[in-house]
mmCIF file of C-alpha atoms in Angstrom:
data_model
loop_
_atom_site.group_PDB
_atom_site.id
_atom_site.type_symbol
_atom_site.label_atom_id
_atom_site.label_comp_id
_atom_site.label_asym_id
_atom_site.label_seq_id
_atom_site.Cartn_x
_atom_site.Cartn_y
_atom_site.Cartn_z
ATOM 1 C CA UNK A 1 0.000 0.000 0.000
ATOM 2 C CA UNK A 2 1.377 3.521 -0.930
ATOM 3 C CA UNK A 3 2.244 5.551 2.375
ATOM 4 C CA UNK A 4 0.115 8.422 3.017
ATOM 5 C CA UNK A 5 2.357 11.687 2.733
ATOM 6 C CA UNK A 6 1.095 12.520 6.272
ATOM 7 C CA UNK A 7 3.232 10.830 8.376
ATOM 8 C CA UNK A 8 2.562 10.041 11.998
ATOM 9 C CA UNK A 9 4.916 11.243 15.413
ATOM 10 C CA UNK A 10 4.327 8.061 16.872
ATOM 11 C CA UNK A 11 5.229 4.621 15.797
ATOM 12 C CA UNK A 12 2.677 2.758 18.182
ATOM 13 C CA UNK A 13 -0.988 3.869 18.662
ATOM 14 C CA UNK A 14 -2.805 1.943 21.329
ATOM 15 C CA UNK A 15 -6.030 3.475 21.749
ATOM 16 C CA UNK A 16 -8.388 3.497 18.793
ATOM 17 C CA UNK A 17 -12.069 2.916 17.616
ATOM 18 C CA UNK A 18 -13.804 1.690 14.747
ATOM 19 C CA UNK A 19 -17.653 1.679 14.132
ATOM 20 C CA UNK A 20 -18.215 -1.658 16.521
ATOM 21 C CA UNK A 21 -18.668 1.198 19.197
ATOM 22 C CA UNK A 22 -18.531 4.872 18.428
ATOM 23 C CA UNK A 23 -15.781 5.116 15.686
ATOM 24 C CA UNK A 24 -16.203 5.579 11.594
ATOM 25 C CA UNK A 25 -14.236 3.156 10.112
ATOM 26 C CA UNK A 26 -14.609 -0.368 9.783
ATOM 27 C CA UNK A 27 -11.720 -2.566 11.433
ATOM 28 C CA UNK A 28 -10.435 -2.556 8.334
ATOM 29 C CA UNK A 29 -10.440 0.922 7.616
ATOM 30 C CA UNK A 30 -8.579 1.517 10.415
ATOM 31 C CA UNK A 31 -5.846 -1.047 9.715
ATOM 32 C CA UNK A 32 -5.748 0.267 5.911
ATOM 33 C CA UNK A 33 -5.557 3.950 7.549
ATOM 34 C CA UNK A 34 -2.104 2.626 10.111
ATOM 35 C CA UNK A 35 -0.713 1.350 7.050
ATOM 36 C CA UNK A 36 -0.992 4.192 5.094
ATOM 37 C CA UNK A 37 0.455 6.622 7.899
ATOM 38 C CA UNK A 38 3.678 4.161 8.241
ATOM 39 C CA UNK A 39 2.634 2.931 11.598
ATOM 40 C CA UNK A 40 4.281 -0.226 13.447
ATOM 41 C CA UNK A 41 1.739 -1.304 15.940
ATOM 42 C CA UNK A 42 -2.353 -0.100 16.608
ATOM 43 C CA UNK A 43 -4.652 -1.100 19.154
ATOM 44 C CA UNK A 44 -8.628 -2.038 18.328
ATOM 45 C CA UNK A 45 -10.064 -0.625 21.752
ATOM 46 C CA UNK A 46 -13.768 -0.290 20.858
ATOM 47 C CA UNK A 47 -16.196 0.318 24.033
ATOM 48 C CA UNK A 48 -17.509 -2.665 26.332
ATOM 49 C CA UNK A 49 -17.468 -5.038 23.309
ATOM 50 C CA UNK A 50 -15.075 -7.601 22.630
ATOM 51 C CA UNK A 51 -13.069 -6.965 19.558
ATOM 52 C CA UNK A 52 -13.033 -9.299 16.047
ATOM 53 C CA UNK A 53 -10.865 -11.630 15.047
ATOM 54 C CA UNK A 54 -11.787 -11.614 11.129
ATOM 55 C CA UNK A 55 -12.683 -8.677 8.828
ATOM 56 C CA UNK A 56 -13.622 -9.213 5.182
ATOM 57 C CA UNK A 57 -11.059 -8.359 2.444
ATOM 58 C CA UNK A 58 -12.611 -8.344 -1.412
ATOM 59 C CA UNK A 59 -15.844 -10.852 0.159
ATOM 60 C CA UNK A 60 -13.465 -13.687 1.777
ATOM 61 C CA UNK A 61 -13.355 -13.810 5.637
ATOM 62 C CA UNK A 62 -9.338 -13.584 6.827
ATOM 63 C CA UNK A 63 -7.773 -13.122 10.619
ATOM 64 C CA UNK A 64 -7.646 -10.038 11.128
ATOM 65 C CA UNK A 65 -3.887 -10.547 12.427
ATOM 66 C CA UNK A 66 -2.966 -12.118 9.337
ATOM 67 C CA UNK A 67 -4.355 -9.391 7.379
ATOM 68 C CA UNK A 68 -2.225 -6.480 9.165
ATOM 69 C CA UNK A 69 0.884 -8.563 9.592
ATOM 70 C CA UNK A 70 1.002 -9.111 5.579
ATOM 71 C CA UNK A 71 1.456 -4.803 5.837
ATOM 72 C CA UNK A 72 4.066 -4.966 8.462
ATOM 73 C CA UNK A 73 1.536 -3.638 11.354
ATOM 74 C CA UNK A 74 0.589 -5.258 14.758
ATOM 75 C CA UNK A 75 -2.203 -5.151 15.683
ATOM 76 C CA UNK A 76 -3.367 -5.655 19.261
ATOM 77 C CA UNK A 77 -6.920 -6.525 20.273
ATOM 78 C CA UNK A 78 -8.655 -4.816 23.526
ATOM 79 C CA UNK A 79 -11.899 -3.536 24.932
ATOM 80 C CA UNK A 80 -12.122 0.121 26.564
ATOM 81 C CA UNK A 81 -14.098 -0.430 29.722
ATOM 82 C CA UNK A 82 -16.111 1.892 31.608
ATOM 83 C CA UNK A 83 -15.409 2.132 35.150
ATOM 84 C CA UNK A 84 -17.030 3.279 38.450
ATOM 85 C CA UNK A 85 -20.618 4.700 38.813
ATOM 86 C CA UNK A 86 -19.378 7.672 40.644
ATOM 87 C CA UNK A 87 -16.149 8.972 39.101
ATOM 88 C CA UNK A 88 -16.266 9.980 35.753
ATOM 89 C CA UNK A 89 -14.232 8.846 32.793
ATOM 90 C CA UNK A 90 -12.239 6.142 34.539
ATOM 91 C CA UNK A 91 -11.693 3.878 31.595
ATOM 92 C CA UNK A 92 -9.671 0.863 31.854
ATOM 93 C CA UNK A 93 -8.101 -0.522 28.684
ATOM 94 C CA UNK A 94 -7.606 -4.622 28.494
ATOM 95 C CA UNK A 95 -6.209 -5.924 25.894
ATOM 96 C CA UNK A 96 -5.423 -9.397 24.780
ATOM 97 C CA UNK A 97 -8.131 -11.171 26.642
ATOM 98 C CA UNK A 98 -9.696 -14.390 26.531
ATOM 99 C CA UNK A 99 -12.580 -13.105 24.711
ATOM 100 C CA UNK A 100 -14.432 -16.053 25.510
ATOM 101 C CA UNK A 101 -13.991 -15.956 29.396
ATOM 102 C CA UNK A 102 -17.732 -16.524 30.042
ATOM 103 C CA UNK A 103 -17.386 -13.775 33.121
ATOM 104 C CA UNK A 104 -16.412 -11.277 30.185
ATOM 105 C CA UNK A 105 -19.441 -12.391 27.920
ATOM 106 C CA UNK A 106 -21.462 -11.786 31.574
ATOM 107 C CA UNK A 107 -19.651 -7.871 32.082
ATOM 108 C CA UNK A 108 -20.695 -7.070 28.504
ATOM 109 C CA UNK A 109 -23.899 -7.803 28.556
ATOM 110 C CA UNK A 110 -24.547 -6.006 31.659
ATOM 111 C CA UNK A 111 -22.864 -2.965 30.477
ATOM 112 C CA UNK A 112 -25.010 -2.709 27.404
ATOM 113 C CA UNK A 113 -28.246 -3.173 29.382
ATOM 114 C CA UNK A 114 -27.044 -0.345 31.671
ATOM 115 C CA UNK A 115 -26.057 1.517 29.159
ATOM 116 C CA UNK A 116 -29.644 1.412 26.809
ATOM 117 C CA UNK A 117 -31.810 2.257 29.441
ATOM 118 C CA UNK A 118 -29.626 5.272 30.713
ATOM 119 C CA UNK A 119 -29.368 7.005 27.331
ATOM 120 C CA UNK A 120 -32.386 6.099 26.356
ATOM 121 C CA UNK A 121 -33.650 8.041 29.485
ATOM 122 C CA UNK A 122 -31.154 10.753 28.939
ATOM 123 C CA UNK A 123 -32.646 11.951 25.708
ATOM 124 C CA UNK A 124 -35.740 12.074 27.667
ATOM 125 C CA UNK A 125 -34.301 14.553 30.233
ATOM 126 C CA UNK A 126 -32.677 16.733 27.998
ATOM 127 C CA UNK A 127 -35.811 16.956 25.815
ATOM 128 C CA UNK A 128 -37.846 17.987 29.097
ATOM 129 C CA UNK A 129 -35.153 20.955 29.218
ATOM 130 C CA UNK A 130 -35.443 22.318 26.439
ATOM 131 C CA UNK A 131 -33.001 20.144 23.986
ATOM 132 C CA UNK A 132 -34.639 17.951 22.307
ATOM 133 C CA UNK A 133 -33.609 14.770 20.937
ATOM 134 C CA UNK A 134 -35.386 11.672 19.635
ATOM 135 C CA UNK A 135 -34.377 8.396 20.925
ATOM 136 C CA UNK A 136 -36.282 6.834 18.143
ATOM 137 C CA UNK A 137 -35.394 8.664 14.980
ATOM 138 C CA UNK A 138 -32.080 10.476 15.884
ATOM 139 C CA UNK A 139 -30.178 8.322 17.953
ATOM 140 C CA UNK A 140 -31.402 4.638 17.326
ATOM 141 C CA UNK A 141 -31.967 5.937 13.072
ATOM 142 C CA UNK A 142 -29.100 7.474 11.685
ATOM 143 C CA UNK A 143 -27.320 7.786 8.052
ATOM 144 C CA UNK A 144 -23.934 5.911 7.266
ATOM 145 C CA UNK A 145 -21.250 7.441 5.226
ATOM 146 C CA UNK A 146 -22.499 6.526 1.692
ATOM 147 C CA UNK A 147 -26.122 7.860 2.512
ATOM 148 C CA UNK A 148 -28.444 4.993 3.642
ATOM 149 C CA UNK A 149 -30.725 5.184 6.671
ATOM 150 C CA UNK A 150 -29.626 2.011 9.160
ATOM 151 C CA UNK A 151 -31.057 1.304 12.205
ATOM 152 C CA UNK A 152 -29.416 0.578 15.886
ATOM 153 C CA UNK A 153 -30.012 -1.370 18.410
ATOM 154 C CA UNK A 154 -30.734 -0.388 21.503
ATOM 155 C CA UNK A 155 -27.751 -2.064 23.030
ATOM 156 C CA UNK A 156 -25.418 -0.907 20.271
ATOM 157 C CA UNK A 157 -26.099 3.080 21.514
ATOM 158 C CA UNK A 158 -22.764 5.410 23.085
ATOM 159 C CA UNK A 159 -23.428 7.945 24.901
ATOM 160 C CA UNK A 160 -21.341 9.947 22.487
ATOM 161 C CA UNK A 161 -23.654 9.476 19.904
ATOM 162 C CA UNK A 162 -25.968 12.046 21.623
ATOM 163 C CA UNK A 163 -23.278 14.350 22.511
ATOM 164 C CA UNK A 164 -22.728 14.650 18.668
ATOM 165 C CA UNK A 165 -26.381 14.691 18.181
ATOM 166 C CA UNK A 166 -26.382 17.974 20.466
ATOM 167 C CA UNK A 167 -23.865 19.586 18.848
ATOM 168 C CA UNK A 168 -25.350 18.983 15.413
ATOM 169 C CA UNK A 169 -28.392 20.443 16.459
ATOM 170 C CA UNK A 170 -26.638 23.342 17.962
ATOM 171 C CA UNK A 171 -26.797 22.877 21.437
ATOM 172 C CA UNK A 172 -23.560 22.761 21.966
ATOM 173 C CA UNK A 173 -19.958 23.615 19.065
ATOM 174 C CA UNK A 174 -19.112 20.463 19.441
ATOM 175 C CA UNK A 175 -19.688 17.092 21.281
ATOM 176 C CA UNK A 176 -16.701 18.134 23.744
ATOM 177 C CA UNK A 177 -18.725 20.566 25.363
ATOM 178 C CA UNK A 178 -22.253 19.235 25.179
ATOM 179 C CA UNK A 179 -19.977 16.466 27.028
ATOM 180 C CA UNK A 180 -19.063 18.764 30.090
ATOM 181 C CA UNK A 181 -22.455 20.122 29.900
ATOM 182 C CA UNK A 182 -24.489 16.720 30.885
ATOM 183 C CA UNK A 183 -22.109 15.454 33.190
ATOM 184 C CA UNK A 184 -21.547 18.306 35.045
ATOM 185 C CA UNK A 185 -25.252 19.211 35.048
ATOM 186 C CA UNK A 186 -26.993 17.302 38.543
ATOM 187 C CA UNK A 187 -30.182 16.907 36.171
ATOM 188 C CA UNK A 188 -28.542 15.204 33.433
ATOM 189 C CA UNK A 189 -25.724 13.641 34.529
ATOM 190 C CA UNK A 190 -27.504 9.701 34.373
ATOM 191 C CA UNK A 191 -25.187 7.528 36.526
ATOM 192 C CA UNK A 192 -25.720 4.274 34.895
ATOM 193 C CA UNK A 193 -24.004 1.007 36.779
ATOM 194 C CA UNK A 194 -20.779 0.635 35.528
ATOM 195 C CA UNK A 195 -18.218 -2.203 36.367
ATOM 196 C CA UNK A 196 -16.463 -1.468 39.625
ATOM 197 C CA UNK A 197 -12.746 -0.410 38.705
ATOM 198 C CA UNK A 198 -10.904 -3.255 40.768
ATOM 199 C CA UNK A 199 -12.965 -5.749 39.694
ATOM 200 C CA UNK A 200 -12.533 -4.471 36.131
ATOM 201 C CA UNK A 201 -8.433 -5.050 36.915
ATOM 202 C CA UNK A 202 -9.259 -8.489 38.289
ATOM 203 C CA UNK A 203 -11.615 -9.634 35.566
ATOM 204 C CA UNK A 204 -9.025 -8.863 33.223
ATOM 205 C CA UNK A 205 -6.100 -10.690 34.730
ATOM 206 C CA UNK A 206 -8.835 -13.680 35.073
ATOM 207 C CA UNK A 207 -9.056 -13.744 31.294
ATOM 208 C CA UNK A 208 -5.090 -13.235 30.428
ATOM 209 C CA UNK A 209 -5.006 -9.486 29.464
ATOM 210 C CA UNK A 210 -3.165 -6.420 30.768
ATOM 211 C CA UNK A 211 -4.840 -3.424 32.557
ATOM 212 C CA UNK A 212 -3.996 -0.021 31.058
ATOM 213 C CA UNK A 213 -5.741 3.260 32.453
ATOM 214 C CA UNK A 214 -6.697 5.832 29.874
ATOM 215 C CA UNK A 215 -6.594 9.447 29.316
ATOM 216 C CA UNK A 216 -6.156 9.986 32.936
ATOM 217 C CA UNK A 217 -6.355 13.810 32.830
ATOM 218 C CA UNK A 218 -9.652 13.117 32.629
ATOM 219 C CA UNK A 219 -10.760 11.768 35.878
ATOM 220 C CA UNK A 220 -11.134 14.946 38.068
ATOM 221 C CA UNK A 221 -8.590 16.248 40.331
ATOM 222 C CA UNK A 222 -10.578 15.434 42.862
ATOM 223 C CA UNK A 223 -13.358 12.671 43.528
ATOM 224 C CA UNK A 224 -15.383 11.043 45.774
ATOM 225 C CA UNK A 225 -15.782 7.352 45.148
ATOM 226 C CA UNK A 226 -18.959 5.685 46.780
ATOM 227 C CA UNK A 227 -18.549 4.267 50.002
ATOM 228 C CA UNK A 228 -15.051 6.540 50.103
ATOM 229 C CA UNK A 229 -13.670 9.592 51.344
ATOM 230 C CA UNK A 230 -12.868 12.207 49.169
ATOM 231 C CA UNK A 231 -9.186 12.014 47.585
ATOM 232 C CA UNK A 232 -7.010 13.556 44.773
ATOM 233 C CA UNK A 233 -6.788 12.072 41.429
ATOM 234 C CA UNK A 234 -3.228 11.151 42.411
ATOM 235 C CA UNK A 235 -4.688 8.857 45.152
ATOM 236 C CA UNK A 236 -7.313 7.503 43.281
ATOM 237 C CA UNK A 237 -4.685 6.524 40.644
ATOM 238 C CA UNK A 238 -2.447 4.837 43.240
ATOM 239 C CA UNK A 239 -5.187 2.578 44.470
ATOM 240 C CA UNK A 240 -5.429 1.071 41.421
ATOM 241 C CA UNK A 241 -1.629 0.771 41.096
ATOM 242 C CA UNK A 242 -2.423 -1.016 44.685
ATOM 243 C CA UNK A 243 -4.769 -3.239 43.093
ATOM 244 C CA UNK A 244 -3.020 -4.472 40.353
ATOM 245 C CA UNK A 245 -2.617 -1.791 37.204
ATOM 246 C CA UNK A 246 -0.452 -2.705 34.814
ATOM 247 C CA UNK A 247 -0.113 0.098 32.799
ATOM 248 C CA UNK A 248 -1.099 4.095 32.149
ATOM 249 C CA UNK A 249 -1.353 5.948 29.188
ATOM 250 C CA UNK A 250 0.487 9.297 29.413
ATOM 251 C CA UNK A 251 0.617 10.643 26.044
ATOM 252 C CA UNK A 252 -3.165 11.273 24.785
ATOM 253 C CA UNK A 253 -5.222 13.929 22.835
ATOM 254 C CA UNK A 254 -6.519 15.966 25.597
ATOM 255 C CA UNK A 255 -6.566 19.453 22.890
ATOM 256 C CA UNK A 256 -9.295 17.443 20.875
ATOM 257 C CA UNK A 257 -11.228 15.554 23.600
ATOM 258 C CA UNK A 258 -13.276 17.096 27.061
ATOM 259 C CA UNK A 259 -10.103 17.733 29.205
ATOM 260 C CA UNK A 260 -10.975 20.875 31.925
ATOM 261 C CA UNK A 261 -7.588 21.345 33.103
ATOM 262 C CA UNK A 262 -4.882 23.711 32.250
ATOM 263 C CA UNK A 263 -2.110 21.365 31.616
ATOM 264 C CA UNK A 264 -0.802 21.047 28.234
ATOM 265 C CA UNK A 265 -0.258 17.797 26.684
ATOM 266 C CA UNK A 266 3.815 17.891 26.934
ATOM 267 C CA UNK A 267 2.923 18.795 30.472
ATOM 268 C CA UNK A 268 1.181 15.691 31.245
ATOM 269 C CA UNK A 269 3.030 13.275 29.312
ATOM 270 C CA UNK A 270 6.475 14.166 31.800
ATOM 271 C CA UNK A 271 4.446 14.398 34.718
ATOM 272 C CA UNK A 272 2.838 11.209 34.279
ATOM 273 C CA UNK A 273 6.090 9.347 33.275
ATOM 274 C CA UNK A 274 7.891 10.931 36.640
ATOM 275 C CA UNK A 275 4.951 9.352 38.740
ATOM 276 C CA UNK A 276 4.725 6.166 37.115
ATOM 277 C CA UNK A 277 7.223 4.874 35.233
ATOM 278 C CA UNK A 278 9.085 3.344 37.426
ATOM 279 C CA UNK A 279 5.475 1.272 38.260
ATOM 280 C CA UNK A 280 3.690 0.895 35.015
ATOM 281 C CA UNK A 281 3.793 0.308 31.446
ATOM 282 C CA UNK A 282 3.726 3.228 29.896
ATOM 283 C CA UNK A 283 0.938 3.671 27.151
ATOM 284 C CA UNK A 284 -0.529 6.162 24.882
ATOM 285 C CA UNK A 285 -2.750 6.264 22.167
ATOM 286 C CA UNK A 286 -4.981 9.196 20.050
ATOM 287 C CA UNK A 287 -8.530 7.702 21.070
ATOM 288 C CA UNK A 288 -8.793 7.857 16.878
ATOM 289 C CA UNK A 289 -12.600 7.910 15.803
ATOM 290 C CA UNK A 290 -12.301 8.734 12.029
ATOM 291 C CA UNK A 291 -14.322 11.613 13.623
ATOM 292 C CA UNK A 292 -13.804 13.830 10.224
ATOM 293 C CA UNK A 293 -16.055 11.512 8.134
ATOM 294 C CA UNK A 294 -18.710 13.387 11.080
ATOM 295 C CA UNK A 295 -17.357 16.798 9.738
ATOM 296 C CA UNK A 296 -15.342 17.669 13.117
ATOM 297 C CA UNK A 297 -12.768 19.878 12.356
ATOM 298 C CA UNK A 298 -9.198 19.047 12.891
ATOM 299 C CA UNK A 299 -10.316 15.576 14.386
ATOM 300 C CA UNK A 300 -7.822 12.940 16.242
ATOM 301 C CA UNK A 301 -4.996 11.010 13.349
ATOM 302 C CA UNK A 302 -3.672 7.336 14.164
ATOM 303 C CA UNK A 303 -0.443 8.108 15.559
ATOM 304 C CA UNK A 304 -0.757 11.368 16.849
ATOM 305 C CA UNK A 305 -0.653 10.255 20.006
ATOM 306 C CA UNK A 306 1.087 6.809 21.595
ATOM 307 C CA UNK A 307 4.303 5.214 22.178
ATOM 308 C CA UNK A 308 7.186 4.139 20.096
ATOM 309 C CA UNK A 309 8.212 0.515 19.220
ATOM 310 C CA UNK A 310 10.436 0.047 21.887
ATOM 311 C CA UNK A 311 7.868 0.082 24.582
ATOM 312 C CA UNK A 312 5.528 -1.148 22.523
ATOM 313 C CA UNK A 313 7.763 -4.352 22.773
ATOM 314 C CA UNK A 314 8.382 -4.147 26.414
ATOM 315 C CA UNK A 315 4.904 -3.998 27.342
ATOM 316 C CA UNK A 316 3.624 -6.715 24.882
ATOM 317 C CA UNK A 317 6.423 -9.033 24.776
ATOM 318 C CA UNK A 318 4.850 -12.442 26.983
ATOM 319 C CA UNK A 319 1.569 -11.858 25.542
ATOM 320 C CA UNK A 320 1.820 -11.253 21.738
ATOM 321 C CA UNK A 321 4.320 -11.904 19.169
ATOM 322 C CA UNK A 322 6.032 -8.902 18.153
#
């Protein structure tokens, strides 16, 4: 494949989506896209599904390995998780599981349950304020990229879906701030059952996979977990660590993404390396979307964010052939 004449800053990107949760491109796509930017390694890490292990190339089913490995890319396979009821944005990243494990299959089918009726009723609320959405024909209805109506399950809606929905309508510039705008509102801010974030470190040591926390610039500076006192982001971090993280990502896109601080992105990336790398892995990734087939400006690149190969070997080394 000819290389794209955008080239990417980072060799590894471990944190991206394709349209199994709330990205635009096919798995495919996405692998076609890494190839064309010259990268070495990319990550599926699609939301609270388990990721595939064949695409279609030309109408024939391959492994979806195979398929990136004839380009010179590895791929790794994961599933973003979303963590804790009452701290927001505490994603934990797993990746090579045993997508089988039957107390996986069990955590994913909770998580869509919880997370249909919650957005389902958050429409509803933001409708009764003045913002109206429709479950039915704007969120579960919607238009692919060549132009035909589809429809979606229930249990196939992301919450980011109607934050996009907002901002096309308006509400909001763009689906960063209609973000910060529901979950910072009392009203709107639906706190649908998530996964404890232990138990989400646990679960994925049960199944063979490593335990990566994302974008955590995102998590407030300060929280209060139920059941727990109040503590800084710093000690909510470490209790994890306590609990059995493996890894952190410290180089993310927090310019393009619902980041409140005042940090920039250098900033973060050397602070979080001087707390942790003596602990963790060290991860990063863009949180790619393909989000300018949706018409956002300047959205997140494969690459532009992440780690190089070097780490990317370290980190994968007993669990993947690289």
């Amino acid at each position: 494949m000819v290389k794209d004449q955008q080239f990417s800053k980072f060799e590894c990107d471990l944190h991206c989506h394709t349209n199994r949760s709330d990205g635009n491109d096919t798995p495919k796509m996405l692998i076609d896209r890494a190839v064309s930017l010259g990268m070495r390694a990319i990550a599926i890490t699609d939301h609270d599904i388990a990721p595939p292990d064949t695409i279609t190339v030309n109408n024939e089913t391959v492994d979806i390995r195979s398929y990136a490995q004839q380009q010179s890319l590895n791929i790794v396979l994961g599933c973003e998780f979303s963590t804790d009821t009452y701290v927001s944005d505490v994603h934990i990243i797993g990746y090579e599981l045993d997508w089988n494990d039957s107390a996986f299959k069990k955590e994913m089918k909770r998580a869509k349950k919880s997370k249909s009726e919650a957005y389902k009723r958050l429409t509803e609320l933001l409708t009764a304020n003045g913002l109206p959405i429709d479950y039915e024909n704007e969120i579960l209805r919607y238009t692919d990229q060549s132009g035909q109506e589809q429809q979606r399950r229930p249990e196939d809606v992301e919450k980011k879906f109607i934050f996009e929905k907002m901002a096309e309508k308006g509400y909001t510039t763009n689906w960063g701030q209609a973000k910060i705008m529901v979950t910072e509102s009392p009203e709107l801010n639906i706190l649908r059952e998530k996964i404890d974030p232990l138990w989400t470190i646990e679960l994925i040591h049960q199944c063979g996979g490593i335990a990566v926390l994302a974008h955590p610039y995102l998590i407030d500076s300060n929280v209060k977990p139920q059941s727990l006192a109040e503590m800084t982001r710093s000690q909510y971090i470490n209790r994890l660590i306590e609990n059995g993280l493996d890894g952190i990502e410290a180089r993310y896109t927090y310019n393009k993404t619902s980041y409140k601080g005042s940090k920039s992105i250098d900033q973060i990336e050397k602070e979080i390396k001087g707390l942790y790398a003596d602990r963790l892995f060290i991860s990063g990734g863009s949180d790619y979307h393909a989000g300018g087939k949706k018409g956002i400006k300047n959205p997140r690149e494969i690459g532009e964010a992440g780690i190089d190969y070097i780490d990317f070997k370290k980190m994968f080394k007993n669990i993947i052939k690289v």
